[in-house]
Structures are given as structure tokens and as C-alpha cells.
CSV table of C-alpha atoms in Angstrom, one decimal:
chain,number,residue,atom,x,y,z
Q,1,UNK,CA,-8.7,-5.1,-82.5
Q,2,UNK,CA,-8.9,-6.7,-79.0
Q,3,UNK,CA,-10.6,-4.4,-76.5
Q,4,UNK,CA,-9.1,-3.6,-73.0
Q,5,UNK,CA,-11.9,-5.5,-71.4
Q,6,UNK,CA,-11.3,-8.6,-73.7
Q,7,UNK,CA,-7.5,-8.3,-72.9
Q,8,UNK,CA,-8.2,-8.1,-69.3
Q,9,UNK,CA,-10.4,-11.3,-69.4
Q,10,UNK,CA,-7.8,-13.1,-71.4
Q,11,UNK,CA,-5.1,-12.2,-68.9
Q,12,UNK,CA,-7.3,-13.3,-66.0
Q,13,UNK,CA,-8.0,-16.6,-67.7
Q,14,UNK,CA,-4.3,-17.2,-68.3
Q,15,UNK,CA,-3.5,-16.3,-64.6
Q,16,UNK,CA,-6.2,-18.7,-63.5
Q,17,UNK,CA,-4.8,-21.5,-65.6
Q,18,UNK,CA,-1.2,-20.8,-64.2
Q,19,UNK,CA,-2.6,-21.0,-60.7
Q,20,UNK,CA,-4.4,-24.3,-61.5
Q,21,UNK,CA,-1.3,-25.8,-63.1
Q,22,UNK,CA,0.8,-24.8,-60.0
Q,23,UNK,CA,-1.8,-26.3,-57.6
Q,24,UNK,CA,-1.9,-29.5,-59.5
Q,25,UNK,CA,1.9,-29.7,-59.6
Q,26,UNK,CA,2.0,-29.1,-55.9
Q,27,UNK,CA,-0.6,-31.9,-55.3
Q,28,UNK,CA,1.4,-34.2,-57.6
Q,29,UNK,CA,4.6,-33.5,-55.5
Q,30,UNK,CA,2.6,-34.2,-52.3
Q,31,UNK,CA,1.3,-37.5,-53.8
Q,32,UNK,CA,4.7,-38.5,-54.8
Q,33,UNK,CA,6.2,-37.5,-51.3
Q,34,UNK,CA,3.5,-39.5,-49.5
Q,35,UNK,CA,3.9,-42.5,-51.7
Q,36,UNK,CA,7.6,-42.5,-51.0
Q,37,UNK,CA,6.9,-42.3,-47.4
Q,38,UNK,CA,4.6,-45.2,-47.5
Q,39,UNK,CA,6.6,-47.4,-49.6
Q,40,UNK,CA,10.3,-46.5,-48.8
Q,41,UNK,CA,12.4,-49.2,-47.0
Q,42,UNK,CA,13.9,-47.7,-44.0
Q,43,UNK,CA,17.6,-48.4,-43.4
Q,44,UNK,CA,19.4,-48.5,-40.1
Q,45,UNK,CA,22.2,-46.2,-40.9
Q,46,UNK,CA,24.4,-43.4,-39.5
Q,47,UNK,CA,24.6,-43.6,-35.8
Q,48,UNK,CA,22.5,-46.7,-35.8
Q,49,UNK,CA,19.3,-44.8,-36.4
Q,50,UNK,CA,16.4,-46.1,-38.4
Q,51,UNK,CA,16.0,-43.3,-41.0
Q,52,UNK,CA,14.8,-42.5,-44.5
Q,53,UNK,CA,17.0,-41.1,-47.2
Q,54,UNK,CA,17.7,-37.4,-46.6
Q,55,UNK,CA,16.0,-35.0,-48.8
Q,56,UNK,CA,13.7,-37.7,-50.4
Q,57,UNK,CA,10.6,-35.6,-49.3
Q,58,UNK,CA,11.6,-32.1,-50.4
Q,59,UNK,CA,8.7,-30.3,-52.0
Q,60,UNK,CA,10.9,-28.3,-54.1
Q,61,UNK,CA,9.5,-24.9,-52.8
Q,62,UNK,CA,6.1,-23.4,-53.2
Q,63,UNK,CA,4.3,-20.4,-54.6
Q,64,UNK,CA,2.0,-17.9,-53.0
Q,65,UNK,CA,-0.7,-19.1,-55.3
Q,66,UNK,CA,-0.6,-22.8,-54.2
Q,67,UNK,CA,-3.4,-24.3,-52.1
Q,68,UNK,CA,-3.0,-23.7,-48.5
Q,69,UNK,CA,-1.2,-26.4,-46.5
Q,70,UNK,CA,-3.2,-28.9,-44.5
Q,71,UNK,CA,-3.3,-27.8,-40.7
Q,72,UNK,CA,-1.0,-29.9,-38.6
Q,73,UNK,CA,-3.2,-32.2,-36.4
Q,74,UNK,CA,-3.1,-31.8,-32.7
Q,75,UNK,CA,-0.7,-34.0,-30.8
Q,76,UNK,CA,-2.5,-37.1,-29.4
Q,77,UNK,CA,-2.6,-37.6,-25.7
Q,78,UNK,CA,0.6,-39.3,-24.2
Q,79,UNK,CA,-0.4,-42.8,-23.0
Q,80,UNK,CA,2.5,-43.2,-20.8
Q,81,UNK,CA,3.4,-42.4,-17.2
Q,82,UNK,CA,6.0,-39.9,-15.8
Q,83,UNK,CA,9.5,-41.4,-15.7
Q,84,UNK,CA,11.0,-42.7,-12.6
Q,85,UNK,CA,13.5,-40.5,-10.7
Q,86,UNK,CA,17.1,-41.0,-11.9
Q,87,UNK,CA,19.5,-40.1,-14.6
Q,88,UNK,CA,21.3,-41.9,-17.5
Q,89,UNK,CA,24.6,-43.2,-16.6
Q,90,UNK,CA,27.5,-41.8,-19.0
Q,91,UNK,CA,29.1,-45.3,-19.5
Q,92,UNK,CA,31.6,-46.1,-22.2
Q,93,UNK,CA,33.8,-49.2,-22.7
Q,94,UNK,CA,37.0,-49.7,-24.6
Q,95,UNK,CA,36.1,-53.2,-26.0
Q,96,UNK,CA,33.4,-55.9,-26.3
Q,97,UNK,CA,32.9,-57.8,-23.1
Q,98,UNK,CA,34.2,-61.3,-22.8
Q,99,UNK,CA,31.7,-63.9,-23.9
Q,100,UNK,CA,30.3,-65.4,-20.7
Q,101,UNK,CA,26.6,-66.2,-21.6
Q,102,UNK,CA,25.4,-69.8,-21.6
Q,103,UNK,CA,24.9,-70.5,-25.3
Q,104,UNK,CA,22.6,-73.4,-24.5
Q,105,UNK,CA,20.3,-71.2,-22.5
Q,106,UNK,CA,17.6,-68.6,-23.2
Q,107,UNK,CA,17.7,-65.0,-21.6
Q,108,UNK,CA,14.9,-62.7,-21.0
Q,109,UNK,CA,15.3,-58.9,-20.9
Q,110,UNK,CA,12.7,-57.0,-19.1
Q,111,UNK,CA,12.2,-53.4,-20.1
Q,112,UNK,CA,10.1,-51.7,-17.3
Q,113,UNK,CA,9.0,-48.6,-19.2
Q,114,UNK,CA,6.9,-45.7,-18.6
Q,115,UNK,CA,4.3,-47.2,-20.9
Q,116,UNK,CA,4.2,-50.7,-19.4
Q,117,UNK,CA,6.6,-53.7,-19.2
Q,118,UNK,CA,8.0,-55.3,-22.3
Q,119,UNK,CA,9.7,-58.7,-22.0
Q,120,UNK,CA,12.2,-59.8,-24.7
Q,121,UNK,CA,13.0,-63.4,-25.0
Q,122,UNK,CA,16.7,-63.5,-26.3
Q,123,UNK,CA,18.4,-66.4,-28.1
Q,124,UNK,CA,21.9,-67.0,-26.9
Q,125,UNK,CA,22.6,-69.9,-29.3
Q,126,UNK,CA,21.9,-67.9,-32.5
Q,127,UNK,CA,23.2,-64.5,-31.3
Q,128,UNK,CA,25.7,-65.1,-28.5
Q,129,UNK,CA,27.6,-61.9,-28.9
Q,130,UNK,CA,24.5,-59.8,-29.0
Q,131,UNK,CA,22.8,-61.4,-26.0
Q,132,UNK,CA,26.1,-61.3,-24.1
Q,133,UNK,CA,26.5,-57.5,-24.8
Q,134,UNK,CA,23.0,-56.8,-23.4
Q,135,UNK,CA,23.5,-58.9,-20.4
Q,136,UNK,CA,26.8,-56.9,-19.8
Q,137,UNK,CA,25.3,-53.5,-20.4
Q,138,UNK,CA,22.1,-54.1,-18.6
Q,139,UNK,CA,23.9,-55.3,-15.5
Q,140,UNK,CA,25.8,-52.0,-15.6
Q,141,UNK,CA,22.6,-50.1,-15.7
Q,142,UNK,CA,23.4,-48.8,-19.2
Q,143,UNK,CA,19.8,-48.7,-20.4
Q,144,UNK,CA,18.2,-47.4,-17.1
Q,145,UNK,CA,16.4,-43.9,-17.7
Q,146,UNK,CA,17.1,-44.0,-21.4
Q,147,UNK,CA,14.5,-42.9,-23.8
Q,148,UNK,CA,13.3,-44.8,-27.0
Q,149,UNK,CA,14.0,-42.0,-29.4
Q,150,UNK,CA,12.5,-43.1,-32.9
Q,151,UNK,CA,9.3,-44.6,-34.1
Q,152,UNK,CA,8.6,-45.4,-37.9
Q,153,UNK,CA,5.6,-46.2,-39.7
Q,154,UNK,CA,4.8,-47.4,-43.2
Q,155,UNK,CA,6.6,-50.3,-44.8
Q,156,UNK,CA,8.9,-50.2,-41.8
Q,157,UNK,CA,7.2,-50.2,-38.3
Q,158,UNK,CA,9.6,-50.1,-35.5
Q,159,UNK,CA,10.3,-48.5,-32.2
Q,160,UNK,CA,14.0,-47.9,-31.8
Q,161,UNK,CA,15.7,-47.8,-28.2
Q,162,UNK,CA,19.0,-48.2,-26.7
Q,163,UNK,CA,20.7,-44.8,-27.2
Q,164,UNK,CA,21.7,-43.1,-23.9
Q,165,UNK,CA,22.1,-39.8,-25.8
Q,166,UNK,CA,18.5,-40.2,-27.3
Q,167,UNK,CA,19.9,-38.7,-30.6
Q,168,UNK,CA,20.5,-41.9,-32.5
Q,169,UNK,CA,24.2,-41.4,-32.2
Q,170,UNK,CA,24.9,-43.0,-29.0
Q,171,UNK,CA,26.9,-46.2,-28.4
Q,172,UNK,CA,28.7,-48.1,-25.7
Q,173,UNK,CA,32.2,-47.5,-27.1
Q,174,UNK,CA,32.5,-50.8,-28.8
Q,175,UNK,CA,30.9,-52.8,-31.6
Q,176,UNK,CA,29.7,-56.3,-31.9
Q,177,UNK,CA,29.5,-58.6,-35.0
Q,178,UNK,CA,26.5,-59.2,-37.0
Q,179,UNK,CA,24.7,-62.5,-36.2
Q,180,UNK,CA,21.8,-64.7,-37.2
Q,181,UNK,CA,21.2,-62.9,-40.5
Q,182,UNK,CA,20.1,-66.1,-42.2
Q,183,UNK,CA,17.3,-66.7,-39.7
Q,184,UNK,CA,14.5,-68.4,-41.5
Q,185,UNK,CA,11.9,-65.9,-40.1
Q,186,UNK,CA,13.5,-63.3,-42.3
Q,187,UNK,CA,12.7,-65.0,-45.6
Q,188,UNK,CA,11.1,-62.6,-48.1
Q,189,UNK,CA,12.8,-59.5,-46.8
Q,190,UNK,CA,10.4,-59.1,-43.9
Q,191,UNK,CA,11.1,-58.8,-40.3
Q,192,UNK,CA,7.9,-60.2,-38.6
Q,193,UNK,CA,6.0,-58.4,-35.9
Q,194,UNK,CA,7.5,-59.0,-32.4
Q,195,UNK,CA,11.1,-59.3,-33.8
Q,196,UNK,CA,13.8,-57.4,-31.8
Q,197,UNK,CA,17.0,-56.6,-33.8
Q,198,UNK,CA,20.0,-54.6,-33.8
Q,199,UNK,CA,20.5,-51.2,-35.4
Q,200,UNK,CA,23.9,-50.7,-37.1
Q,201,UNK,CA,25.8,-48.5,-39.6
Q,202,UNK,CA,25.7,-50.8,-42.7
Q,203,UNK,CA,25.2,-49.1,-46.0
Q,204,UNK,CA,24.1,-51.7,-48.6
Q,205,UNK,CA,24.8,-49.4,-51.4
Q,206,UNK,CA,28.5,-49.4,-50.5
Q,207,UNK,CA,28.4,-52.7,-48.7
Q,208,UNK,CA,30.4,-51.1,-45.9
Q,209,UNK,CA,29.6,-50.9,-42.1
Q,210,UNK,CA,29.2,-54.7,-41.3
Q,211,UNK,CA,29.7,-55.7,-37.6
Q,212,UNK,CA,28.9,-52.1,-36.5
Q,213,UNK,CA,26.1,-52.9,-33.9
Q,214,UNK,CA,26.5,-51.2,-30.5
Q,215,UNK,CA,23.6,-50.7,-28.0
Q,216,UNK,CA,20.7,-49.5,-30.3
Q,217,UNK,CA,18.0,-51.9,-31.1
Q,218,UNK,CA,14.5,-51.9,-32.6
Q,219,UNK,CA,11.2,-53.6,-31.8
Q,220,UNK,CA,8.9,-54.5,-34.7
Q,221,UNK,CA,5.4,-53.7,-33.8
Q,222,UNK,CA,4.0,-54.6,-37.3
Q,223,UNK,CA,5.6,-56.7,-40.1
Q,224,UNK,CA,8.3,-54.7,-41.8
Q,225,UNK,CA,10.0,-54.8,-45.2
Q,226,UNK,CA,13.7,-54.8,-44.3
Q,227,UNK,CA,16.6,-56.7,-45.9
Q,228,UNK,CA,18.3,-59.3,-43.6
Q,229,UNK,CA,21.1,-56.9,-42.5
Q,230,UNK,CA,20.2,-56.4,-38.8
Q,231,UNK,CA,20.8,-59.0,-36.3
Q,232,UNK,CA,17.6,-60.5,-35.0
Q,233,UNK,CA,18.2,-61.7,-31.4
Q,234,UNK,CA,14.9,-61.7,-29.6
Q,235,UNK,CA,11.2,-61.8,-29.6
Q,236,UNK,CA,8.7,-59.5,-27.7
Q,237,UNK,CA,6.3,-61.3,-25.4
Q,238,UNK,CA,2.5,-61.2,-26.1
Q,239,UNK,CA,2.0,-58.8,-23.1
Q,240,UNK,CA,4.9,-56.7,-24.4
Q,241,UNK,CA,3.3,-56.5,-27.7
Q,242,UNK,CA,0.3,-54.9,-26.3
Q,243,UNK,CA,2.5,-52.1,-24.8
Q,244,UNK,CA,4.5,-51.8,-28.1
Q,245,UNK,CA,1.2,-51.2,-30.1
Q,246,UNK,CA,-0.1,-48.8,-27.6
Q,247,UNK,CA,3.1,-46.8,-28.2
Q,248,UNK,CA,2.7,-47.1,-32.0
Q,249,UNK,CA,-0.9,-46.1,-31.9
Q,250,UNK,CA,0.1,-42.7,-30.3
Q,251,UNK,CA,2.1,-41.9,-33.6
Q,252,UNK,CA,5.3,-39.9,-34.0
Q,253,UNK,CA,6.2,-36.3,-34.1
Q,254,UNK,CA,6.9,-35.5,-37.7
Q,255,UNK,CA,3.7,-36.9,-39.2
Q,256,UNK,CA,5.8,-38.3,-42.1
Q,257,UNK,CA,6.5,-41.8,-40.7
Q,258,UNK,CA,9.8,-41.3,-39.1
Q,259,UNK,CA,10.2,-39.2,-35.8
Q,260,UNK,CA,10.2,-39.0,-32.1
Q,261,UNK,CA,7.2,-41.0,-30.5
Q,262,UNK,CA,4.5,-39.0,-29.2
Q,263,UNK,CA,4.4,-41.4,-26.3
Q,264,UNK,CA,7.1,-40.7,-23.8
Q,265,UNK,CA,8.8,-44.1,-23.8
Q,266,UNK,CA,11.5,-44.2,-21.0
Q,267,UNK,CA,13.1,-47.4,-19.8
Q,268,UNK,CA,12.9,-46.9,-16.0
Q,269,UNK,CA,14.8,-50.1,-15.5
Q,270,UNK,CA,16.2,-53.0,-17.5
Q,271,UNK,CA,17.1,-56.4,-16.3
Q,272,UNK,CA,18.3,-59.6,-17.9
Q,273,UNK,CA,18.0,-63.2,-16.4
Q,274,UNK,CA,18.1,-66.8,-17.7
Q,275,UNK,CA,14.7,-68.0,-18.7
């Protein structure tokens, strides 16, 4: 006959084992989630945003016996200055502008941001529609006072800008064709650090959404594993890379490798000229 005291101890052991199993399962889920975050290939999809697959990091719920969650670290200091006075212009256009850029020339786009100036050398010979579109939009003041709304980290390390709405859904009202997707720099499924490329709505699983670029673009601050689906049209200058890495070092808001930059990156003024 099992005494009440023995039964109580047995139940306590069983409860302890269940708690340990639940905690270990929670730790496994967190390890899997973190591995997915670190290794997932980001896709530039709906609304032109760089994003990870929705729901991929769901913990599947928790129990009251699980280990306490790790406290959220304090937000790092913003390394950027206050934005210049002014508002985003609500511009929209019915069709792609006429192709007027000199395909034999190089163009430089200067982004004067709250975090420092970033110069981008654009190749009109390899990406004429893209360079022409930015020349048109910048001359209209389209990028002025817009905020770079997304920063990713992991296998994909980019800062995304060019959305006047700041939500990942903004566009100029028209789309431009994909260009330069066979650029030799993209061999091995890597966009090298310093590359500037177009965001788009292409979905490789359905092979739909080609030629859907608008105004959103991303700047690669560290070599990133991405398939050659996003028009590479420029390169960040050495001085601009220092600014870009400063922005990246401040991290992003979600703590999961894909969110709003902690640095307040606002393009006070954008200009394009022949270089």
C-alpha cells in the first residue's frame, strides 16, 4: 500500500518532470525560431517590402510553468539628427516617365539623410528604366522627407527606403521593368555589400509579380543571400557605407531581424546628377 506521503512525493516528481519537459520544449521552439530568423532568406514581396514569411516564428503558445521570457533590451541611442523641416509630397503618376537618361553616362544619387550623406552611383547602361525613374522622381521631390522604414539582419542585411507612406505599401503610381538580373556581381545568390537594388512584388513560388518595381529600394550593408530577382542599379560610396553601417549598428525595433530601424533615417533631400 502506497502511503499518502509517498503518493504526494510521486505526484510532485511527476509535476516537476512535466514542467521540465514543457520548459525544454519551449527552449527548442525558441532555438528553432532563432535559427529560422538567422537563416531565412528574406523576400521582397507585398507592397515592395523586404519581409520574412508570416507566422514562421510563432511560438505556438506558452504555459504558466515555462521559464520566464528574457527581458527586452533597452532601445539603443538614436545616432541620427533631427529631420529637416518639411513634409512628404503626396505625388502619384499614371505611367512610367519617358526614357530620357543618357545610357552612356553614369548618374549619382545623393541622399542627404538625418544620419549622414549617402551617395549612390547608378548605372544607366545596365538599368536605364530604373535610373530614369529615380531621376524623374527625385527631380519632383518625391523622396524628400521620406523615412527609411525597414532594416533586416541575418542572412539578409539591408536598409529599405523609398516609400513615401513609410509602411512598405507606397509606390509612385506606376511600375518599371526588372533589369540587370544577370549582373555578374550576383553570382552565387549573393547581393554584395554596397549594392543598391529595387524592391518589388515578385513571388518566386508562383513566379508572378515580375516587372513590379516602383520607388522602393534597398541598400545592402553586408553581403546578403538573395536570389537574383531584384534589379541591382547602383552602389553606395565608401563614405556612404560608413553611414549605412552606423544605421545598421543601431539595430531594428523587433529584435527578430526585421523591423523599423532604431535609427531615425529620414531623407531630408535627394538629388540626382550626371557623374
